[in-house]
Structures are given as structure tokens and as C-alpha cells.
GROMACS .gro file of C-alpha atoms in nm:
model
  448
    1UNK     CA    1  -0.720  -3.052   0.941
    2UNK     CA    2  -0.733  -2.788   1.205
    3UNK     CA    3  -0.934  -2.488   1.175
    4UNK     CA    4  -0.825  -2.149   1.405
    5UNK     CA    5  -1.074  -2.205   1.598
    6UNK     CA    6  -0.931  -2.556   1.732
    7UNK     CA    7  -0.598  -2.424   1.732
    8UNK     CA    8  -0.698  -2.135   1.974
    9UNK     CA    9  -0.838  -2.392   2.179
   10UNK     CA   10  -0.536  -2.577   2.193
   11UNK     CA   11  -0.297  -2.280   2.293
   12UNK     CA   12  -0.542  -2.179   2.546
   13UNK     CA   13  -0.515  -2.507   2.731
   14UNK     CA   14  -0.166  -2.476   2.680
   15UNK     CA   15  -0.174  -2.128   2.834
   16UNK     CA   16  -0.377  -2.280   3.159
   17UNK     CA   17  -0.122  -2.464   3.267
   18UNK     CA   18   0.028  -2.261   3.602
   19UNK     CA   19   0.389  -2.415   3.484
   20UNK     CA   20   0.592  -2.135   3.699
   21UNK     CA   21   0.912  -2.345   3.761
   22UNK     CA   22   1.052  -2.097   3.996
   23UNK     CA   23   0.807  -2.186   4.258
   24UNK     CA   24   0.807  -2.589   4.425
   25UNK     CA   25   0.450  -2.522   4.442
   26UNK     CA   26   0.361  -2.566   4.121
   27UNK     CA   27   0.598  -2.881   4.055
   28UNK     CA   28   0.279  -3.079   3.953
   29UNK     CA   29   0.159  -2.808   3.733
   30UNK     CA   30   0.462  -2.847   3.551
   31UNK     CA   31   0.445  -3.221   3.521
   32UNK     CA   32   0.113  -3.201   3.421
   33UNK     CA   33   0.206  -2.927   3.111
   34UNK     CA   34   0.488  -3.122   2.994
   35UNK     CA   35   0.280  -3.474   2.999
   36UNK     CA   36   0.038  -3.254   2.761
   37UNK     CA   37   0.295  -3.164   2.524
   38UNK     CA   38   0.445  -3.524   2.482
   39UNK     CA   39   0.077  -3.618   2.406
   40UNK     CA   40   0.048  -3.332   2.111
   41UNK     CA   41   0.349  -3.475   1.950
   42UNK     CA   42   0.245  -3.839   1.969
   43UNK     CA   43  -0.067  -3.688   1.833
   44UNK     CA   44   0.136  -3.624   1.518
   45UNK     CA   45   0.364  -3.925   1.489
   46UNK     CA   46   0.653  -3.801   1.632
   47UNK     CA   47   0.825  -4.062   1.870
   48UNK     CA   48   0.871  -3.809   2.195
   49UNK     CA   49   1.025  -3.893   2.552
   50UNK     CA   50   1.073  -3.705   2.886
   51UNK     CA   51   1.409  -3.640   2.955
   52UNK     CA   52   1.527  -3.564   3.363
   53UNK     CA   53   1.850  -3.465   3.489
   54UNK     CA   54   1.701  -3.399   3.868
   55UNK     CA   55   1.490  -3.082   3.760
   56UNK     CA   56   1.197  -3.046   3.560
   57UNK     CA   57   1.111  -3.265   3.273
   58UNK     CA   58   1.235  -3.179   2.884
   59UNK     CA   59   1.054  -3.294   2.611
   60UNK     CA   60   1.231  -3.451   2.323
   61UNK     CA   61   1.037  -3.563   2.025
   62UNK     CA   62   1.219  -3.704   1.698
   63UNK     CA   63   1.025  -3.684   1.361
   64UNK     CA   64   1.016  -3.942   1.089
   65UNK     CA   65   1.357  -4.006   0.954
   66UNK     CA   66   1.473  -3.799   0.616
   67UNK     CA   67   1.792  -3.982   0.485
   68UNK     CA   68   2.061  -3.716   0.342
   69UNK     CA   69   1.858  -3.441   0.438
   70UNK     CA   70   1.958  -3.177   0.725
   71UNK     CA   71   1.857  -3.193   1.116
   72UNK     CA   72   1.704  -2.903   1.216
   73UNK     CA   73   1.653  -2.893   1.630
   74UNK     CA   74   1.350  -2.644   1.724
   75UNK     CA   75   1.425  -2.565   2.119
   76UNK     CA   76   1.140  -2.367   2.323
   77UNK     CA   77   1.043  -2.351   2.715
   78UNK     CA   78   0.687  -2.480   2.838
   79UNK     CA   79   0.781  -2.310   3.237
   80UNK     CA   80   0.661  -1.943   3.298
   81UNK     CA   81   0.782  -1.658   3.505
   82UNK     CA   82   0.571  -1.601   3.810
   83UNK     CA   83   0.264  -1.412   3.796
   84UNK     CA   84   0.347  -1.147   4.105
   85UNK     CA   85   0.234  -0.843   4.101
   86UNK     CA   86  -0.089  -1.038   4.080
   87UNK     CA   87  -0.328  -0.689   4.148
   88UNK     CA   88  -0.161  -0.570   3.837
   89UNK     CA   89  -0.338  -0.780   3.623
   90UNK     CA   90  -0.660  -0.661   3.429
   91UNK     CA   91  -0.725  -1.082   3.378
   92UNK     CA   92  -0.643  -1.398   3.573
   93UNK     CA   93  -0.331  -1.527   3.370
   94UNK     CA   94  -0.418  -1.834   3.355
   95UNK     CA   95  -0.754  -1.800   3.200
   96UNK     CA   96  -0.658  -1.688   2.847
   97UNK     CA   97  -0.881  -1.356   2.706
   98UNK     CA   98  -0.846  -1.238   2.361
   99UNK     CA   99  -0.878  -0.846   2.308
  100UNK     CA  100  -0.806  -0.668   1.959
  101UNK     CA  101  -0.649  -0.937   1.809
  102UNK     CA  102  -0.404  -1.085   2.110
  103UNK     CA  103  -0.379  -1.319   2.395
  104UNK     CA  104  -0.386  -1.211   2.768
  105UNK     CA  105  -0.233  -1.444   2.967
  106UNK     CA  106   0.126  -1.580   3.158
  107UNK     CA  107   0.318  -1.741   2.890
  108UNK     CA  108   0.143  -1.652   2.583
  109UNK     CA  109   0.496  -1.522   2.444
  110UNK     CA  110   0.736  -1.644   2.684
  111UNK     CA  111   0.739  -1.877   2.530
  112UNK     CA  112   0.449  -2.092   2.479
  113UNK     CA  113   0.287  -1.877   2.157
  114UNK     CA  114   0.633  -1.866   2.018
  115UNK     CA  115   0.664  -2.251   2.061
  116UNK     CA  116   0.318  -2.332   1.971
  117UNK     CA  117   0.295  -2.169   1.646
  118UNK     CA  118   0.646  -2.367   1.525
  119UNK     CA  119   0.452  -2.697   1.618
  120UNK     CA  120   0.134  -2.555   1.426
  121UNK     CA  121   0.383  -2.548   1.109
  122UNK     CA  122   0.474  -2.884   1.179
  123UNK     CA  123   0.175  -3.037   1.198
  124UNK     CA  124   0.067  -2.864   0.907
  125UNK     CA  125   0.347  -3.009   0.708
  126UNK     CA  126   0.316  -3.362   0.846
  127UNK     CA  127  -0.077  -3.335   0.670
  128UNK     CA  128   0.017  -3.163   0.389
  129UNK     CA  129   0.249  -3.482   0.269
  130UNK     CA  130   0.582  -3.470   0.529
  131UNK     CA  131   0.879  -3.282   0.692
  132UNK     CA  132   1.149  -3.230   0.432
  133UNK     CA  133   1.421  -3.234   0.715
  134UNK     CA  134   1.511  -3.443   1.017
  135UNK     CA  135   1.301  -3.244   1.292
  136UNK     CA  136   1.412  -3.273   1.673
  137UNK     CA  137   1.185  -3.095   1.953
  138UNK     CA  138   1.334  -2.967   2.270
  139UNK     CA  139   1.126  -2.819   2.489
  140UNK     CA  140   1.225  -2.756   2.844
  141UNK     CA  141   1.072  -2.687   3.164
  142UNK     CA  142   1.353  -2.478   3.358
  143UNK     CA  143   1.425  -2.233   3.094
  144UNK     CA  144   1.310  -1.943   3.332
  145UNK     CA  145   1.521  -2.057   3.624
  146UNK     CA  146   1.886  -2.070   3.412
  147UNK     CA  147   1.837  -2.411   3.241
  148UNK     CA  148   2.008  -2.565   3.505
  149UNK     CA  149   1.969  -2.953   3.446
  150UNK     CA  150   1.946  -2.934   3.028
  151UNK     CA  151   2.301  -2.910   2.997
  152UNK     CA  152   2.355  -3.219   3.198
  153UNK     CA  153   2.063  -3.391   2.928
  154UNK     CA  154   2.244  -3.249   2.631
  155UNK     CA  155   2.580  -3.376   2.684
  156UNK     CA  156   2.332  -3.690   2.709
  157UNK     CA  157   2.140  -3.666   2.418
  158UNK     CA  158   2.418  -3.507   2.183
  159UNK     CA  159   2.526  -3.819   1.963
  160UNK     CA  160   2.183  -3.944   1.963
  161UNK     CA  161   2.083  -3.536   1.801
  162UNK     CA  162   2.370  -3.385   1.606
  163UNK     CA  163   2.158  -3.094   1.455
  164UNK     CA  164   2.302  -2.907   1.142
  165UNK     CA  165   2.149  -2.573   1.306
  166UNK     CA  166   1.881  -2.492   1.575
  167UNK     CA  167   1.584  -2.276   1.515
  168UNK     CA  168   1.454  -2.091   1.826
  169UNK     CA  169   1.170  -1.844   1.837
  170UNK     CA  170   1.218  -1.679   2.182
  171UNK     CA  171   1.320  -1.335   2.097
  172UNK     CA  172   1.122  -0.994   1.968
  173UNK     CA  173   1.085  -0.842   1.657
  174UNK     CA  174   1.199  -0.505   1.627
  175UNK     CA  175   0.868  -0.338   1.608
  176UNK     CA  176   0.520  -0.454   1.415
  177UNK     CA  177   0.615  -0.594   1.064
  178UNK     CA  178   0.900  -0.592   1.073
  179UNK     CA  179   1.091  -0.955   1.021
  180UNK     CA  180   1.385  -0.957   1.265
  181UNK     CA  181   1.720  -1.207   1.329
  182UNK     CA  182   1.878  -1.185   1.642
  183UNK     CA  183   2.198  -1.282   1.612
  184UNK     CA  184   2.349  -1.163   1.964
  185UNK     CA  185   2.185  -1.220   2.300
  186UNK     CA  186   2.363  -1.113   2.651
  187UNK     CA  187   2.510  -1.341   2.921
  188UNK     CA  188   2.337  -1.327   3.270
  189UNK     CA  189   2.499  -1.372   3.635
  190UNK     CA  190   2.265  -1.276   3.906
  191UNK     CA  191   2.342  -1.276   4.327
  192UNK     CA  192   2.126  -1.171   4.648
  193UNK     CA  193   2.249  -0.948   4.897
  194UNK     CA  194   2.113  -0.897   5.284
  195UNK     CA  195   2.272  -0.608   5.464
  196UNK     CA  196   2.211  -0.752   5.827
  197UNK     CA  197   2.212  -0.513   6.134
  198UNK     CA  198   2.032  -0.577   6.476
  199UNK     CA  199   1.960  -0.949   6.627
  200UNK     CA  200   1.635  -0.764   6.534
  201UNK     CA  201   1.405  -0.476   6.434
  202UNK     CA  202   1.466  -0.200   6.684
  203UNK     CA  203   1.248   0.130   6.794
  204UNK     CA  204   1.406   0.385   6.531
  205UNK     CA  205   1.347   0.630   6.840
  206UNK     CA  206   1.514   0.441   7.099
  207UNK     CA  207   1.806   0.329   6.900
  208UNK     CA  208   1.806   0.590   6.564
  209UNK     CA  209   2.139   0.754   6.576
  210UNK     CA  210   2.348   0.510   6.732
  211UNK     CA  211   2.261   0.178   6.560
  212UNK     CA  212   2.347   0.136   6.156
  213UNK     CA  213   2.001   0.141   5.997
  214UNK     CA  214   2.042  -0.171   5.676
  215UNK     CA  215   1.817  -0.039   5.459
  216UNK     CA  216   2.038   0.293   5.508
  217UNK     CA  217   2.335   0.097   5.395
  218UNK     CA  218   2.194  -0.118   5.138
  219UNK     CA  219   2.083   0.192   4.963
  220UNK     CA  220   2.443   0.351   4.988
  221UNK     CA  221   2.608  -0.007   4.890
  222UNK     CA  222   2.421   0.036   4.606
  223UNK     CA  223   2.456   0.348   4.487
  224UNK     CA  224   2.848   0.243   4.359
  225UNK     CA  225   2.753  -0.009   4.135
  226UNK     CA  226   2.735   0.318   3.840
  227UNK     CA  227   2.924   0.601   3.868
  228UNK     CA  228   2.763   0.934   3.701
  229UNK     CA  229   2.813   0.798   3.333
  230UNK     CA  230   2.641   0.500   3.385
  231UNK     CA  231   2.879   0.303   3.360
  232UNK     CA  232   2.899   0.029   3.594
  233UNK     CA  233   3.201   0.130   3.825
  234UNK     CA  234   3.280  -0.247   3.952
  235UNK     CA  235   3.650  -0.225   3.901
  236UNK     CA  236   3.783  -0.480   3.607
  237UNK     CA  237   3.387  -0.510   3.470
  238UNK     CA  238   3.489  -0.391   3.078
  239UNK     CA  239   3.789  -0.578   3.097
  240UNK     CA  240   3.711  -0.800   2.775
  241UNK     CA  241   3.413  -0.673   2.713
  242UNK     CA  242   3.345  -0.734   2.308
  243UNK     CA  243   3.300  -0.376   2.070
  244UNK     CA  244   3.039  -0.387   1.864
  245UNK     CA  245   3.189  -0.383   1.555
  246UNK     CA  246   3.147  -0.104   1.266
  247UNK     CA  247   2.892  -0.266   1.045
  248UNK     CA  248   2.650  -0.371   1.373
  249UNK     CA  249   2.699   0.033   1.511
  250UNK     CA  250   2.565   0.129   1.095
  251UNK     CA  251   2.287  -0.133   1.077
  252UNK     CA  252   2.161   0.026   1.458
  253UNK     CA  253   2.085   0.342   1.279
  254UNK     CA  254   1.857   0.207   0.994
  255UNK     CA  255   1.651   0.022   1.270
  256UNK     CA  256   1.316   0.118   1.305
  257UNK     CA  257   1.283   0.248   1.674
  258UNK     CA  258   1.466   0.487   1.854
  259UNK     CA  259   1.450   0.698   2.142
  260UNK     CA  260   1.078   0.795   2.075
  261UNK     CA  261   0.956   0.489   2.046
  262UNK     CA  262   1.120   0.322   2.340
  263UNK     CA  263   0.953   0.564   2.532
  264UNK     CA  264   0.592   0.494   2.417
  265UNK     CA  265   0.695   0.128   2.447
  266UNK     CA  266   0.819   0.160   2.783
  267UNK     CA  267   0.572   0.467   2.922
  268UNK     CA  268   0.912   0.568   3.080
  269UNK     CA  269   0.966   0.988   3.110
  270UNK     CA  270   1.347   0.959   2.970
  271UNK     CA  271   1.607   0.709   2.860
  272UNK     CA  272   1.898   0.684   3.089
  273UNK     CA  273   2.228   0.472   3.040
  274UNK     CA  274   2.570   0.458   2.937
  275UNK     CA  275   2.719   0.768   2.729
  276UNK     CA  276   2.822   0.718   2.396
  277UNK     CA  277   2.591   0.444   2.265
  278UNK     CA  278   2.276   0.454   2.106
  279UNK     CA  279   1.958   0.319   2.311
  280UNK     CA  280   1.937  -0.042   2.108
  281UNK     CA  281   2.346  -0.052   2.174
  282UNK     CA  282   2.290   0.044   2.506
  283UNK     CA  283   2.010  -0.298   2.524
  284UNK     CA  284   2.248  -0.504   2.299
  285UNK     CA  285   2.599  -0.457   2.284
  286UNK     CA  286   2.609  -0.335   2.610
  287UNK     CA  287   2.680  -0.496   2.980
  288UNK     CA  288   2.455  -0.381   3.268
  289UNK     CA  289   2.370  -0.383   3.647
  290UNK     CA  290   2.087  -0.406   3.724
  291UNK     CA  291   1.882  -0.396   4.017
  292UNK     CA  292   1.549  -0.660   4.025
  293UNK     CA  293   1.426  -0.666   4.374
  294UNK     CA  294   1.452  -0.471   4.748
  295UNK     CA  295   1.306  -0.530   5.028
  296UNK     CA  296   1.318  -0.437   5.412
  297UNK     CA  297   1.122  -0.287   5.681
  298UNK     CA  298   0.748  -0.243   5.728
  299UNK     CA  299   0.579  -0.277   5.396
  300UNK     CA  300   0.169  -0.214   5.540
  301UNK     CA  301  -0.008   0.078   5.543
  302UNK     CA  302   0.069   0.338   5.830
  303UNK     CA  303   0.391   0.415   5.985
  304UNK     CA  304   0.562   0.162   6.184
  305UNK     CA  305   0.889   0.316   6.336
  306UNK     CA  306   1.180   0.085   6.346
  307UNK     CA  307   1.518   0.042   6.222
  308UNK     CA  308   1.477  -0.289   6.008
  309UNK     CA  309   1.746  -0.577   6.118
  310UNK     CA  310   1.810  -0.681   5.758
  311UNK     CA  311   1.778  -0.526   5.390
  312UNK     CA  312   1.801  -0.751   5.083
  313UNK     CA  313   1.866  -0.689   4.660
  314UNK     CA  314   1.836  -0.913   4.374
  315UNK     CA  315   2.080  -0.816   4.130
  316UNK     CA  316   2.151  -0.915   3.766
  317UNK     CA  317   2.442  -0.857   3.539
  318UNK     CA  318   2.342  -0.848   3.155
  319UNK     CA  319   2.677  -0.954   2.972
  320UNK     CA  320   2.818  -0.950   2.614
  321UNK     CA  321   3.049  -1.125   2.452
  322UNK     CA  322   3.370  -1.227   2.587
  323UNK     CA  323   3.245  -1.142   2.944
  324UNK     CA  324   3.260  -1.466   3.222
  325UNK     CA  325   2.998  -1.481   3.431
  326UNK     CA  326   3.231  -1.668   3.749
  327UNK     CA  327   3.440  -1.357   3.676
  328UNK     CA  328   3.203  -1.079   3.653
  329UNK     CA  329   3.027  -1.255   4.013
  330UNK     CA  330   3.351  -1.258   4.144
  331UNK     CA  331   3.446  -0.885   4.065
  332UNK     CA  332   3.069  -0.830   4.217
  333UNK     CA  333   3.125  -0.935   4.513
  334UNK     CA  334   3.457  -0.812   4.565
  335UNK     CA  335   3.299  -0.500   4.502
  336UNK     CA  336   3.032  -0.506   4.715
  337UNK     CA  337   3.253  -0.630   5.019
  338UNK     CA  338   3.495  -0.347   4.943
  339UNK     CA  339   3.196  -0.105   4.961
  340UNK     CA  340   3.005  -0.246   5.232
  341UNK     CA  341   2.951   0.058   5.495
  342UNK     CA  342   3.071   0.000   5.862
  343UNK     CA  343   2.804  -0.118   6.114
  344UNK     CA  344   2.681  -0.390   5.930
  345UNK     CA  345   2.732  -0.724   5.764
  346UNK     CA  346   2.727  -0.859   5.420
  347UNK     CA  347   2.557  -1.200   5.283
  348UNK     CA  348   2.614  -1.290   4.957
  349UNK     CA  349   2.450  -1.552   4.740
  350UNK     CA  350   2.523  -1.604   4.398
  351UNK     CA  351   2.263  -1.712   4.171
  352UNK     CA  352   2.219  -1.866   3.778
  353UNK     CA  353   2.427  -1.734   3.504
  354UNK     CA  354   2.465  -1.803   3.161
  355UNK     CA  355   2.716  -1.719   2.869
  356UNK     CA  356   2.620  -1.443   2.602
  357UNK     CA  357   2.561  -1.571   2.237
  358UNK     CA  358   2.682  -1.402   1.918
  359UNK     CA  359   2.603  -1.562   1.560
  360UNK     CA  360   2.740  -1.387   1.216
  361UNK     CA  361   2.403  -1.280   1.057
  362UNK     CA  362   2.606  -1.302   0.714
  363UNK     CA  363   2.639  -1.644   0.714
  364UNK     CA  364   2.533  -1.888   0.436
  365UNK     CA  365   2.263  -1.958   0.722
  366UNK     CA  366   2.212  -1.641   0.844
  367UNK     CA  367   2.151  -1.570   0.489
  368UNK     CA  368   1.878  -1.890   0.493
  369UNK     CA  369   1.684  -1.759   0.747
  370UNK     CA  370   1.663  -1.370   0.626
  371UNK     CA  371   1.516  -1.562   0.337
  372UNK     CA  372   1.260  -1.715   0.463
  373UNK     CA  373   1.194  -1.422   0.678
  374UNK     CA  374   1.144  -1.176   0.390
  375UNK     CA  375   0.965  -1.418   0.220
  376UNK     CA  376   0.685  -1.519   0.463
  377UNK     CA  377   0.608  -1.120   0.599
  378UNK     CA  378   0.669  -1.022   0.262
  379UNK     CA  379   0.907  -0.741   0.320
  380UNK     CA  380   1.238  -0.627   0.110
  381UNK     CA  381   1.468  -0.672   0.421
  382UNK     CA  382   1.566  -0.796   0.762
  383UNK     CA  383   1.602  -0.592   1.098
  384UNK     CA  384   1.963  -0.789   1.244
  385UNK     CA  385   1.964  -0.686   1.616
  386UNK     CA  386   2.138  -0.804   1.927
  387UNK     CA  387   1.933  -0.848   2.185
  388UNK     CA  388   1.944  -0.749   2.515
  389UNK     CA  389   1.780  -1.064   2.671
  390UNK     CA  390   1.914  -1.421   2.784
  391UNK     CA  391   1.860  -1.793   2.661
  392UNK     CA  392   2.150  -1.943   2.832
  393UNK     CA  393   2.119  -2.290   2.681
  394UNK     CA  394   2.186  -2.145   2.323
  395UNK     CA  395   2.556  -2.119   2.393
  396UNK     CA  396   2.556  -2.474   2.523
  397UNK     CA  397   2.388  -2.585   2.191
  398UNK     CA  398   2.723  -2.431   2.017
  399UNK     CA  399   2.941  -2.593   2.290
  400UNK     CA  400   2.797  -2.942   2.333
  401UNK     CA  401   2.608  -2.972   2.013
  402UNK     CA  402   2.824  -2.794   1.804
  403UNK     CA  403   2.548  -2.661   1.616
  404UNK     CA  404   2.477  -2.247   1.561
  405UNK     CA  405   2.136  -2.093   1.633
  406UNK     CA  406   1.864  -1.925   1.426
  407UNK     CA  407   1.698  -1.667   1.647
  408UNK     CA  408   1.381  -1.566   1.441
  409UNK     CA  409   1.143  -1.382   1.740
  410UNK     CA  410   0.782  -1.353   1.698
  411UNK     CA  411   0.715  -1.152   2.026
  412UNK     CA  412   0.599  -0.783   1.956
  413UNK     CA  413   0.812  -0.495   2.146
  414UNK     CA  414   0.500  -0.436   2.408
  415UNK     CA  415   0.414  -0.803   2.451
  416UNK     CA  416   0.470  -0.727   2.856
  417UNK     CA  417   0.724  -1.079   2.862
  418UNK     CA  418   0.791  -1.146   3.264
  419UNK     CA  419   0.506  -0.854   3.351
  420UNK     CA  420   0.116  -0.843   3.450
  421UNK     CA  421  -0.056  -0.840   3.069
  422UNK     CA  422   0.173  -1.055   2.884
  423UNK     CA  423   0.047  -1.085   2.547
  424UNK     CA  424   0.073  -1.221   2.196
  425UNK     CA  425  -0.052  -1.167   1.859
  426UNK     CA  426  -0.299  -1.456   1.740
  427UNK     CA  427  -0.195  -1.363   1.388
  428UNK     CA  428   0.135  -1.448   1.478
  429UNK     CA  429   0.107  -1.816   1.567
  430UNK     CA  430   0.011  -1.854   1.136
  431UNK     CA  431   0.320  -1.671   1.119
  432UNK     CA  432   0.533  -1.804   1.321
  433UNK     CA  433   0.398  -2.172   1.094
  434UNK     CA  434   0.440  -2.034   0.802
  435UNK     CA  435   0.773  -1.928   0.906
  436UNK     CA  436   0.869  -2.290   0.998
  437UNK     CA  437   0.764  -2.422   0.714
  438UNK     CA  438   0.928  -2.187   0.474
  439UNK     CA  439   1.246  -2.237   0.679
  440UNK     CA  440   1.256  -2.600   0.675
  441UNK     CA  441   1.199  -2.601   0.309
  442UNK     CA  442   1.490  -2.375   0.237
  443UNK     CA  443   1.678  -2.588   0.524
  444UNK     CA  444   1.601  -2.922   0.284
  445UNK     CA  445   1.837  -2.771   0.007
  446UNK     CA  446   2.118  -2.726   0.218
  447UNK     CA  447   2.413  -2.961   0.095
  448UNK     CA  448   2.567  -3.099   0.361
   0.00000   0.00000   0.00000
């Protein structure tokens, strides 16, 4: 058996692994955490491979055969976001602290604690006499960089899986105690764009007036993706953009958070964003533009007087249902082309995308996991939410696999996910076991 004590241990040496998979750098770091996570399932019987398809590894790992009884396929990501701003963090990340109750470090909800307390339940189950389901592992390493190469290993791996549903526990719950199903997530399409001006950086008093200043334009570019609304004003953008349909727009105003308490989560002064919705529709149900990254010019301390030679953005479109990401990049740049102002130039490079996700929370297994949700945090009901966040790979599993997805989130609304002081609640890696256990369980009676 494994007391709390060993089982912190364990997640903090999962936590000290620097598996950023954005970043080349850290390729062995990567290897390294996934070899460690094969080894924990071999620990407990499973029979567990790495799986490549010219990226970083994915772990697979099969438990013991069940005959006539459902597969269940438990998907999580072992790679990190990187750890910049670095000064912003009160702790190295990757030396775990504990303070009141949670974990300090890069990871320790996206998405290793999330991961690491469904393999807790299974291990727990595997002692306790066996798994009452077919159990399949998928754990990735590029889930932070678009899941690029998993699709490729899926349309691999799918005869050899056929899951009956997957069960993935990288989402939030709605606020502390409160058991929450996702059952939408939004698309993604990101680009980069460098306004280019000058051969090269020229004396803003020499040349200031009669040379187009990049970071001048970029700014102004811009400026047109939202028009006073907020809306964004990228012509054909809504075009099949999905509702949200009457009984989603009632269960949004039984949910317990609104405008107030966005605002304490966020530490913002106001909400902003598109008329006519409320703020979780606006995070949900909604499409966005939004702006990730800018850079040009002198960045030091002190003045340093030039006109900049190039200006760059990061961008990201969040998308909902029925929205194309080819399309919505195509309409992008279109846009941006269209809007570019004279004196300059325009590179454009698109980046990852990924589908949006939307899953019936009143299905029979829908139904099957609100169960096991009210029955482990022992409450009467079940916050349904769409999400405003991306898994890409969880419309593939519907595609390839054929198989629906269970979003049950154990990450807490100010867990800091992708920011300095990422955190998670030790409590909720029993939890998030318990949870697994009580699902698979209910799973086992499913006639198939």
C-alpha cells in the first residue's frame, strides 16, 4: 500500500521533470519523464509501450484483460507549458513547494496532478482485488504544442484500442466543490505576424516622419480584428458559428460564478467582451481573437530612439462548434492582408489548430459520469459547462476512435494553468482516485 506521504513523493518527482515540449532544449527532459511513467505502470502490471510518430514519445499502457466488460481509455499529457515569465515566480517550478494545502510548481494541473491522481485510483484498485473494466493509458508528450504526431499514432493504434468512452481529467471545475462535466471545449487556430519596415532599425530622429514606423502599423493592423462590440470584425468569422442552445443559455445562470467572481479570480478591474452573452457564454459558447504575444523595438531600460525594422504578434482564435480552423486562418489572413497599412510588409505564419468538441451532457453516459461525480464530492448536482479551453486530440478520439469523451476537471478556477504559480489541490489527487474508481465501477455495468 501507499501512504500520502509516498504518493506526494511520487508526484513531486513527477513534477521535476522540466518536460516543456515547446522548447528542443528540453527534448531529453521529456524522454527522460516519459521513460518514468512507462516504469510506474510496469510497476503495476500494466503491459505499457512508447509510441513515436516523429515527435515526442506517447505512453500507452493496456491493463489486464476483462472479457465482456467495457474499455475505458484515460488520455492525459506528461509535456508542460514553458515557465517564462520566470521573475514571476515566488518558487523554482520545478522544485515542488506545498503551501495551505496545494502544490507550487509547472505542471502540477496541466496536467500532471490531473493525470496522476487517475493512476493513484488505479493502482488502488489493482491492490484492492482488480480493474472491473478494460483500462487503456494514453499519455502524451506534445499535448501543449497541438498534439501534432498523436493523430498519426491513433489511426495506428485504433483497432488494437476501440474504447467504449474516454475519460479525461484536463479541464476546471467551476469553482471549489463544486463537481463539474465539461461537455464543450473550443477549437484553436493560431498564426504569427511580423510587420517588416527598414533593411533595419533606423534613428527615429533622422528618419521619423518619412519612414513607416512597424510597431506603428502592427498596432493599427491590430486594432480591426474587434470592432466596438467586441465582436471580432474578420469578415465571414460567425458564418457557422454554433448557438448555444436554450437549455445550455438556462443552466449558465444557475452556475455558481459570475461577474464578481471572475473578477477576484482574475484580479482584472472589469469584464470586457462580446454584447449580449453572459461572461461563462462569452468563455464557452463563444469564438475569440485573441492576442498572446508582441514584440518590437528596444525592450532595456532607458530610451533608445529608433524606428524598429520589424514588429511581430502571436495570435489565437478560440472556436466553437461548427467553426474550421483552415477556414477561420484563411479568413485571418485575408483580413490582415486587406488591412495591412501602406509602407510596410506582411509575413504570415500559420500555426497549430485543432477542432472544438461538443458532447450531450444528457446522455446515458453523460448521465454515468454526473453519477459518479455527485457521488464521490457528495453533492445533489452537477455544474455542465462548456469550456473555453482546447484539447485538440479529443475530437480525433470521436473521429478516429469513434469513441465520446468524459471531461470530469479537477483543476480549481485560480490554479494559474500556463502562468508563474501554477497550482493544485493535494486533496484533489484522492479525489480525482476516488473519482476513477467510482467511474469505472459504474462503467463495469454498462451493457454493451
Amino acid at each position: 500500500m501507499h501512504g500520502m506521504a509516498t504518493i506526494n513523493e511520487e508526484f513531486f518527482e513527477f513534477l521535476r521533470f522540466q518536460s516543456i515540449s515547446a522548447d528542443p532544449a528540453f527534448a531529453t527532459h521529456m524522454e527522460s519523464c516519459a521513460q518514468w511513467v512507462v516504469y510506474k505502470f510496469t510497476q503495476m502490471g500494466f503491459r505499457v509501450r512508447l509510441e513515436r510518430a516523429g515527435g515526442h514519445p506517447s505512453v500507452i499502457a493496456f491493463g489486464p484483460r476483462v472479457e465482456g466488460a467495457p474499455t475505458v481509455l484515460v488520455y492525459g499529457h506528461y509535456d508542460v507549458q514553458p515557465v517564462d515569465p520566470i521573475h514571476l515566480w515566488t518558487s523554482p517550478p520545478f522544485e515542488p513547494r506545498i503551501s495551505n494545502g496545494k502544490v507550487y510548481a509547472r505542471g502540477a494541473t496541466d496536467n500532471k496532478g490531473q493525470i496522476f491522481s487517475h493512476f493513484i485510483g488505479s493502482r488502488s484498485m489493482v491492490e484492492a482485488g482488480g480493474l472491473p473494466v478494460n483500462l487503456v493509458y494514453l499519455i502524451e508528450g506534445e499535448e501543449e504544442i497541438g498534439s501534432p504526431t498523436l493523430p498519426a499514432i491513433l489511426k495506428r493504434l485504433h483497432t488494437e484500442i476501440q474504447p467504449d468512452i474516454a475519460l479525461v481529467s484536463d479541464t476546471g471545475m467551476i469553482a471549489p466543490g463544486h463537481p463539474t462535466l465539461t461537455y464543450s471545449l473550443r477549437g484553436i487556430a493560431a498564426l504569427e505576424v511580423a510587420v517588416h519596415g527598414a533593411a533595419t532599425d533606423l534613428h527615429s530622429g533622422i528618419y521619423g516622419g518619412v519612414v513607416a514606423n512597424p510597431a506603428l502599423a502592427l498596432c493599427r493592423l491590430l486594432s480591426t480584428l474587434h470592432d466596438e462590440s467586441g465582436r471580432v470584425a474578420i469578415q465571414g468569422f460567425y458564418d457557422n458559428v454554433l448557438e448555444p442552445e436554450e437549455w445550455e443559455r438556462q443552466m449558465v445562470r444557475f452556475l455558481p460564478i459570475g461577474e464578481k467572481e471572475l473578477l477576484a479570480i482574475t484580479g482584472a478591474p472589469a469584464l470586457t467582451g462580446e454584447a449580449g452573452y453572459l461572461p461563462l457564454e462569452r468563455t464557452g459558447a463563444r469564438p475569440t481573437a485573441e492576442i498572446n504575444g508582441l514584440g518590437s523595438g528596444y525592450q532595456g531600460p532607458g530610451s533608445k530612439t529608433v524606428i524598429p525594422a520589424v514588429a511581430m504578434a502571436k495570435l489565437t482564435f478560440r472556436l466553437v462548434p461548427n467553426q474550421d480552423p483552415a477556414v477561420i486562418l484563411a479568413l485571418a489572413e485575408q483580413h490582415l492582408r486587406k488591412h495591412c497599412p501602406l509602407g510596410v510588409s506582411l509575413e504570415i505564419n500559420l500555426g497549430h489548430s485543432g477542432r472544438s468538441y461538443f458532447f450531450d451532457p444528457r446522455s446515458p453516459w453523460g448521465s454515468l459520469a454526473q453519477q459518479a461525480l455527485v457521488r464521490v464530492f457528495n453533492k445533489p448536482g452537477v455544474a455542465c459547462i462548456r469550456e473555453g479551453g482546447s484539447i485538440p486530440i479529443v475530437s480525433d478520439f470521436k473521429n478516429i476512435l469513434g469513441c465520446e469523451t468524459l471531461l470530469m476537471g479537477l483543476a480549481l478556477p485560480d490554479c494559474r494553468a500556463h502562468a508563474p504559480d501554477e497550482n493544485f489541490p493535494l486533496e484533489h489527487i484522492n479525489y480525482g482516485g476516488m473519482l476513477h474508481a467510482e467511474l469505472l465501477r459504474l462503467a463495469a455495468q454498462v451493457r454493451l
